[in-house]
């Protein structure tokens, strides 16, 4: 365990120590203090505003239950604001048991784990899992996604960008261009698709991407660029023909993921792509299976021929199992990926069958690199702390104060240009790690 208990409040996070709201000058502190209560308020607000529609969809019996859910979410907000200790989760799912065991284990290390003395990952995941619990314990609202309204809005704002990227994709798929250049261009477009997620904007849909989609300008903000290694990993033959993509957000980011996957399949760099989704509503914008189906239906109903064409191509891939959607509860546990082997060895083995595993987004980054305040020059291989199921790639815009794998001095130079460089989403990394076999 780290030295959290030995350090006074109001400090920056010490090096090599777990991120936590215990450190007042951290983004974790800002998140627990400001962002998490706002996210709960906004979710409650949406539920209240759309009450009649919800009842229309889920039936009259849902009326009282919805009141109950709203009450639970308000209670949770109060618990955060008054820093109440975490309680055990209720339910019979596998993940409930894992959360409760994890809490028990934390209680041995810290007295009464709560939002401000726990590892940030635990505090934040606990909030989303508690939100889920409120719905799960009802009879009629079990399947409800409280973030659906925001996801729909986000999809609608991205339509123009989707058309542009769709035209570009169809164009390069038809012509005999330089595949490496095209792949790297798509990879970078994909990276910037992670720029606007809904939890960083507290659920507010911005059209930021539309205004600043000047790829060339954005690409100068890639602080570590292993695109060439990623290209080599996909374009050289290996025993495996599978590429795994651990998805992050719905909306434009998901669309960029599907475009990249189409390019890979069409050009035969893999024969199968497995998309890993969350099994419960998560960090507002994260992809669930139903979000993929909804997206394809929307694209298919579009008045734009490019979007319709892509939807048909992608539905065919799914129907013929060239693309598959994979659900595992592990992804929403409050633990880092070094722990995957002990929580879900089957999943670890499954990832080992892929020739490359692509991890999307900021939260995956935090989990890949153990939610620790690394010195920015720490090599990626080291910060992975033994998590090497296969060749790995992380595409992530910076939205949390954790970073590794940077060249000497780059962190200081970037901080001098932009004080908030770690959290604005204006900077990105494309990081690659070969499979490391420990003997
Ligand atoms: O994983 P994503 O969608 O790229 O980002 C998730 C995020 O918005 O939520 C967390 C803070 O609440 C951070 O990890 C990050 O800022
Ligand atoms: Mn996300």
XYZ file of C-alpha atoms and ligand atoms in Angstrom:
456
model
C 0.000 0.000 0.000
C 1.127 3.591 -0.477
C 1.913 6.260 2.066
C -1.499 7.938 1.959
C -1.973 7.678 5.674
C 1.435 9.117 6.427
C 1.069 12.221 4.291
C -0.893 15.283 5.370
C -3.832 16.610 3.444
C -3.734 19.259 0.750
C -0.679 17.914 -1.062
C 0.009 16.857 -4.580
C 0.064 13.106 -5.132
C 3.562 11.781 -4.309
C 5.398 9.850 -7.020
C 4.654 6.139 -7.484
C 1.652 6.327 -5.192
C -1.990 5.481 -6.017
C -4.179 8.362 -7.185
C -6.669 9.351 -4.503
C -8.956 12.220 -3.520
C -6.899 12.256 -0.338
C -4.529 14.589 -2.202
C -6.258 17.916 -2.481
C -4.364 19.135 -5.465
C -5.294 16.137 -7.559
C -7.902 15.669 -10.254
C -9.260 12.839 -8.093
C -10.097 15.362 -5.362
C -11.770 17.694 -7.861
C -13.702 14.740 -9.268
C -15.007 13.501 -5.930
C -15.714 16.965 -4.612
C -17.219 18.622 -7.641
C -17.752 16.366 -10.638
C -19.334 13.297 -9.060
C -22.105 15.187 -7.211
C -22.830 17.143 -10.415
C -23.118 13.922 -12.419
C -25.616 12.580 -9.889
C -27.621 15.832 -9.898
C -27.789 15.784 -13.664
C -28.833 12.158 -13.818
C -31.599 12.820 -11.295
C -32.651 15.862 -13.299
C -32.975 13.877 -16.500
C -34.971 11.153 -14.744
C -37.358 13.753 -13.352
C -37.730 15.559 -16.682
C -38.311 12.369 -18.678
C -40.440 10.639 -16.032
C -43.586 10.295 -18.141
C -41.656 8.858 -21.072
C -39.922 6.359 -18.809
C -43.285 5.228 -17.447
C -44.633 4.942 -20.976
C -41.722 2.641 -21.871
C -41.475 0.584 -18.684
C -45.117 0.552 -17.565
C -47.213 2.128 -14.822
C -45.621 -0.097 -12.148
C -42.354 1.693 -12.795
C -43.755 4.993 -11.433
C -43.132 4.216 -7.753
C -39.891 2.423 -8.536
C -38.568 5.441 -10.381
C -39.234 7.548 -7.291
C -37.269 5.001 -5.305
C -34.348 5.137 -7.739
C -34.275 8.938 -7.576
C -34.248 8.673 -3.779
C -31.309 6.247 -3.900
C -29.319 8.515 -6.200
C -29.952 11.525 -3.926
C -28.818 9.456 -0.971
C -25.656 8.492 -2.805
C -24.935 12.148 -3.545
C -25.383 12.951 0.141
C -23.002 10.107 1.042
C -20.335 11.564 -1.242
C -20.800 15.089 0.050
C -20.612 13.992 3.676
C -17.908 11.411 2.995
C -19.717 8.398 4.419
C -17.866 5.059 4.438
C -18.543 2.701 1.508
C -21.113 0.049 2.235
C -21.384 -3.429 0.774
C -23.274 -3.736 -2.489
C -26.536 -5.639 -2.644
C -27.356 -8.227 -5.317
C -26.471 -11.687 -6.573
C -24.230 -10.844 -9.505
C -20.653 -12.027 -9.652
C -19.384 -8.449 -9.629
C -21.267 -7.641 -6.387
C -19.333 -10.383 -4.660
C -16.068 -9.074 -6.121
C -16.805 -5.476 -5.066
C -17.615 -6.616 -1.542
C -14.485 -8.738 -1.272
C -12.431 -5.842 -2.563
C -13.990 -3.534 0.038
C -13.263 -6.043 2.770
C -9.662 -6.210 1.668
C -9.375 -2.407 1.551
C -10.826 -2.203 5.064
C -7.805 -4.124 6.336
C -5.496 -1.515 4.790
C -7.451 1.697 5.447
C -9.854 2.409 8.271
C -13.410 2.761 6.929
C -12.724 3.166 3.210
C -14.575 6.191 1.865
C -14.601 8.534 -1.131
C -11.638 10.590 0.120
C -9.284 8.003 1.561
C -9.620 5.280 -1.091
C -7.878 4.804 -4.399
C -9.635 7.096 -6.882
C -10.552 4.170 -9.123
C -12.411 2.551 -6.251
C -14.317 5.756 -5.335
C -15.377 6.497 -8.881
C -16.278 2.922 -9.887
C -18.171 2.499 -6.605
C -20.353 5.502 -7.460
C -21.307 4.133 -10.900
C -21.858 0.644 -9.486
C -24.108 2.042 -6.756
C -26.068 3.918 -9.424
C -26.514 0.625 -11.212
C -27.622 -1.078 -8.003
C -30.509 1.392 -7.648
C -31.916 0.223 -11.006
C -30.973 -3.421 -10.631
C -32.995 -3.808 -7.444
C -36.251 -2.781 -9.153
C -38.585 -5.101 -11.040
C -39.293 -2.867 -14.007
C -36.255 -0.628 -14.479
C -33.527 -3.267 -14.530
C -32.769 -2.673 -18.205
C -32.839 1.077 -18.061
C -29.762 3.071 -19.042
C -29.947 6.405 -17.180
C -27.406 7.922 -19.579
C -29.298 7.137 -22.762
C -30.529 10.711 -23.332
C -26.954 12.018 -23.264
C -25.721 9.262 -25.554
C -28.421 10.069 -28.109
C -27.578 13.774 -27.978
C -23.908 13.009 -28.417
C -24.609 10.862 -31.483
C -26.736 13.609 -33.000
C -24.038 16.275 -32.554
C -21.473 14.151 -34.339
C -23.409 13.523 -37.560
C -21.425 15.882 -39.806
C -18.121 14.494 -38.588
C -19.414 10.975 -39.171
C -20.324 11.779 -42.752
C -16.877 13.272 -43.391
C -15.035 10.333 -41.896
C -17.372 7.875 -43.667
C -16.633 9.440 -47.054
C -12.919 9.322 -46.340
C -13.134 5.660 -45.314
C -15.114 4.529 -48.359
C -12.704 6.415 -50.560
C -9.575 4.754 -49.165
C -11.238 1.347 -49.157
C -11.860 1.625 -52.879
C -8.512 2.934 -54.028
C -5.129 1.304 -54.045
C -3.327 3.805 -51.792
C -0.506 3.539 -49.314
C -2.008 1.333 -46.631
C 0.436 2.306 -43.922
C -0.286 6.030 -44.322
C -4.005 5.387 -44.431
C -3.923 3.181 -41.347
C -1.929 5.695 -39.326
C -4.286 8.483 -40.380
C -7.283 6.421 -39.223
C -5.527 5.522 -35.988
C -4.992 9.198 -35.186
C -8.556 10.077 -36.097
C -9.579 7.305 -33.759
C -7.414 8.697 -30.971
C -9.084 12.116 -31.217
C -12.478 10.455 -31.160
C -11.729 9.972 -27.455
C -11.413 13.727 -26.947
C -14.983 14.333 -25.932
C -16.486 11.860 -23.538
C -19.558 12.712 -21.580
C -18.232 12.170 -18.097
C -15.451 14.717 -18.429
C -17.996 17.354 -19.482
C -20.289 16.229 -16.635
C -22.749 14.875 -19.154
C -22.895 18.014 -21.276
C -22.669 17.313 -24.992
C -20.254 19.717 -26.641
C -19.572 20.197 -30.317
C -15.926 20.680 -29.551
C -14.924 18.051 -32.061
C -16.705 19.867 -34.819
C -14.870 23.090 -34.155
C -11.421 21.717 -33.624
C -11.264 18.822 -35.982
C -8.148 20.103 -37.623
C -6.291 16.850 -37.602
C -2.899 18.241 -38.465
C -3.010 20.751 -35.617
C -4.248 18.115 -33.191
C -1.571 15.636 -34.210
C 1.176 17.939 -32.950
C -0.355 17.283 -29.519
C 0.430 13.564 -29.585
C 2.993 13.335 -26.814
C 4.047 9.762 -27.486
C 3.403 8.302 -30.900
C 3.992 4.584 -31.436
C 1.814 4.449 -34.587
C 4.584 2.762 -36.572
C 4.835 -0.035 -34.003
C 1.085 -0.503 -34.099
C 1.227 -0.654 -37.887
C 4.006 -3.267 -37.739
C 1.998 -5.276 -35.241
C -1.079 -5.461 -37.437
C 0.590 -5.742 -40.817
C 3.011 -8.566 -40.053
C 1.640 -12.086 -40.003
C 1.365 -13.883 -36.710
C -0.370 -17.083 -35.682
C -3.398 -15.109 -34.600
C -5.775 -13.362 -36.980
C -7.807 -11.759 -34.210
C -7.671 -8.122 -33.129
C -9.335 -7.124 -29.867
C -10.675 -3.626 -29.223
C -11.600 -2.748 -25.648
C -14.133 -0.040 -26.363
C -14.695 3.180 -24.504
C -17.368 5.715 -25.482
C -20.509 5.562 -27.611
C -21.240 8.281 -30.178
C -18.479 9.587 -32.413
C -15.725 7.577 -30.707
C -17.531 4.274 -31.324
C -18.073 5.293 -34.938
C -14.303 5.857 -35.366
C -13.691 2.412 -33.827
C -15.994 0.786 -36.352
C -14.286 2.653 -39.208
C -10.860 1.452 -38.075
C -12.163 -2.101 -37.707
C -13.640 -2.001 -41.220
C -10.284 -0.876 -42.658
C -8.490 -3.720 -40.853
C -10.945 -6.370 -42.057
C -11.203 -5.117 -45.636
C -7.426 -5.048 -45.993
C -7.117 -8.482 -44.371
C -4.905 -7.497 -41.450
C -7.222 -9.660 -39.342
C -10.050 -12.063 -40.016
C -11.892 -11.283 -36.807
C -12.399 -8.278 -34.551
C -13.757 -8.683 -31.031
C -15.275 -5.575 -29.466
C -15.352 -5.568 -25.659
C -18.218 -3.600 -24.159
C -19.393 -2.802 -20.629
C -22.253 -4.813 -19.149
C -23.722 -1.950 -17.090
C -24.147 1.804 -17.751
C -20.713 3.234 -17.005
C -18.983 6.641 -16.803
C -21.964 8.046 -18.715
C -20.812 7.445 -22.266
C -19.306 3.939 -22.255
C -20.556 1.523 -24.903
C -23.072 -1.210 -24.076
C -24.162 -3.888 -26.575
C -27.448 -2.089 -27.148
C -25.558 1.127 -28.056
C -23.893 -0.700 -30.951
C -27.248 -1.986 -32.213
C -28.831 1.433 -31.757
C -25.974 3.122 -33.645
C -26.306 0.742 -36.600
C -30.070 1.285 -36.714
C -29.585 5.055 -36.693
C -26.967 4.922 -39.423
C -29.221 2.714 -41.484
C -32.115 5.140 -41.137
C -29.949 8.119 -42.104
C -30.685 10.159 -45.223
C -26.976 10.053 -45.996
C -26.003 7.229 -48.411
C -22.503 6.850 -46.948
C -23.827 6.242 -43.453
C -26.409 3.778 -44.784
C -23.762 1.906 -46.738
C -21.460 1.653 -43.730
C -24.292 0.447 -41.547
C -24.993 -2.375 -43.996
C -21.338 -3.373 -44.210
C -21.041 -3.392 -40.421
C -24.271 -5.316 -39.870
C -22.943 -7.956 -42.282
C -19.714 -8.239 -40.309
C -21.713 -8.770 -37.140
C -24.130 -11.248 -38.744
C -21.267 -13.302 -40.117
C -19.337 -13.131 -36.784
C -16.365 -11.460 -38.437
C -17.060 -8.866 -35.775
C -18.274 -9.976 -32.363
C -19.413 -8.074 -29.302
C -17.975 -9.489 -26.090
C -19.450 -8.912 -22.642
C -17.428 -9.416 -19.446
C -18.247 -8.058 -16.006
C -14.545 -7.683 -15.238
C -14.324 -4.333 -17.063
C -16.458 -2.577 -14.455
C -14.646 -3.846 -11.362
C -12.693 -1.216 -9.404
C -9.354 -2.897 -10.100
C -6.387 -2.398 -12.398
C -5.510 -4.792 -15.197
C -2.567 -6.315 -13.336
C -5.295 -7.960 -11.271
C -7.127 -9.436 -14.268
C -5.366 -12.768 -13.924
C -6.636 -13.258 -10.387
C -10.199 -12.008 -11.040
C -10.865 -13.419 -14.491
C -8.181 -15.726 -15.819
C -10.422 -16.767 -18.735
C -10.528 -13.184 -19.972
C -6.750 -12.895 -19.669
C -6.379 -16.072 -21.734
C -8.851 -14.798 -24.297
C -6.885 -11.557 -24.772
C -3.731 -13.678 -25.144
C -5.265 -15.217 -28.275
C -5.322 -11.867 -30.057
C -2.483 -10.567 -32.193
C -3.108 -7.093 -30.773
C -5.331 -5.690 -28.038
C -6.316 -2.038 -28.431
C -7.424 -0.212 -25.279
C -9.481 2.900 -25.859
C -9.670 5.945 -23.665
C -8.721 7.422 -20.373
C -10.261 5.042 -17.879
C -8.672 2.058 -19.620
C -5.370 3.938 -19.403
C -5.744 4.395 -15.666
C -6.464 0.691 -15.269
C -3.657 -0.402 -17.602
C -1.091 1.591 -15.675
C -2.334 0.783 -12.204
C -3.901 4.158 -11.269
C -0.522 5.431 -10.081
C 1.294 8.714 -10.179
C 4.226 7.541 -12.278
C 7.110 9.735 -13.082
C 6.212 10.651 -16.719
C 9.393 9.034 -18.056
C 8.572 5.606 -16.591
C 8.699 3.125 -19.499
C 5.312 1.776 -20.582
C 6.565 -1.814 -20.055
C 7.376 -1.039 -16.435
C 4.144 0.831 -15.689
C 2.136 -2.158 -16.981
C 3.392 -4.031 -13.900
C 3.257 -7.466 -15.474
C 0.049 -7.112 -17.506
C 1.194 -8.536 -20.842
C -1.496 -10.861 -22.245
C -0.550 -9.927 -25.799
C 0.761 -7.003 -27.829
C -0.996 -3.937 -26.433
C -1.877 -0.530 -27.758
C -3.455 2.348 -25.875
C -5.206 5.201 -27.681
C -5.980 7.832 -25.109
C -6.538 11.543 -24.845
C -5.333 12.852 -21.496
C -8.235 13.451 -19.101
C -6.702 12.396 -15.771
C -3.437 13.130 -14.002
C -1.605 9.940 -14.837
C 0.967 9.517 -17.595
C 3.949 7.320 -18.434
C 6.213 6.611 -21.386
C 7.144 10.212 -22.194
C 10.567 11.402 -23.318
C 12.701 13.193 -20.729
C 11.592 16.805 -20.271
C 8.425 16.594 -22.394
C 6.067 16.663 -19.394
C 7.664 19.859 -18.087
C 7.630 21.466 -21.552
C 3.948 20.640 -22.041
C 3.012 21.839 -18.568
C 4.730 25.144 -19.303
C 2.531 25.545 -22.409
C -0.680 24.377 -20.788
C -1.053 24.073 -17.050
C -3.994 21.658 -17.367
C -2.384 19.484 -20.038
C -3.202 16.266 -18.197
C -6.944 16.770 -18.006
C -8.226 18.842 -20.936
C -8.311 16.078 -23.543
C -6.267 18.316 -25.862
C -3.235 16.034 -25.670
C -3.073 12.394 -26.609
C -0.858 9.314 -26.659
C -0.632 6.302 -28.940
C 1.391 3.842 -26.888
C 2.406 0.336 -27.818
C 3.956 -2.502 -25.874
C 5.171 -5.768 -27.355
C 4.247 -8.937 -25.572
C 6.744 -9.274 -22.755
C 7.402 -12.841 -21.719
C 8.667 -13.033 -18.188
C 10.907 -16.081 -17.723
O -12.386 6.726 -20.306
P -12.798 8.008 -20.943
O -14.212 7.981 -21.420
O -11.828 8.466 -21.980
O -12.739 9.125 -19.804
C -13.322 8.939 -18.565
C -13.170 10.169 -17.705
O -13.887 11.244 -18.203
O -13.647 9.842 -16.454
C -12.634 9.876 -15.491
C -12.800 11.012 -14.567
O -14.035 11.029 -14.011
C -11.323 10.031 -16.204
O -10.681 8.823 -16.343
C -11.705 10.584 -17.513
O -11.600 11.944 -17.366
Mn -15.638 6.476 -21.158
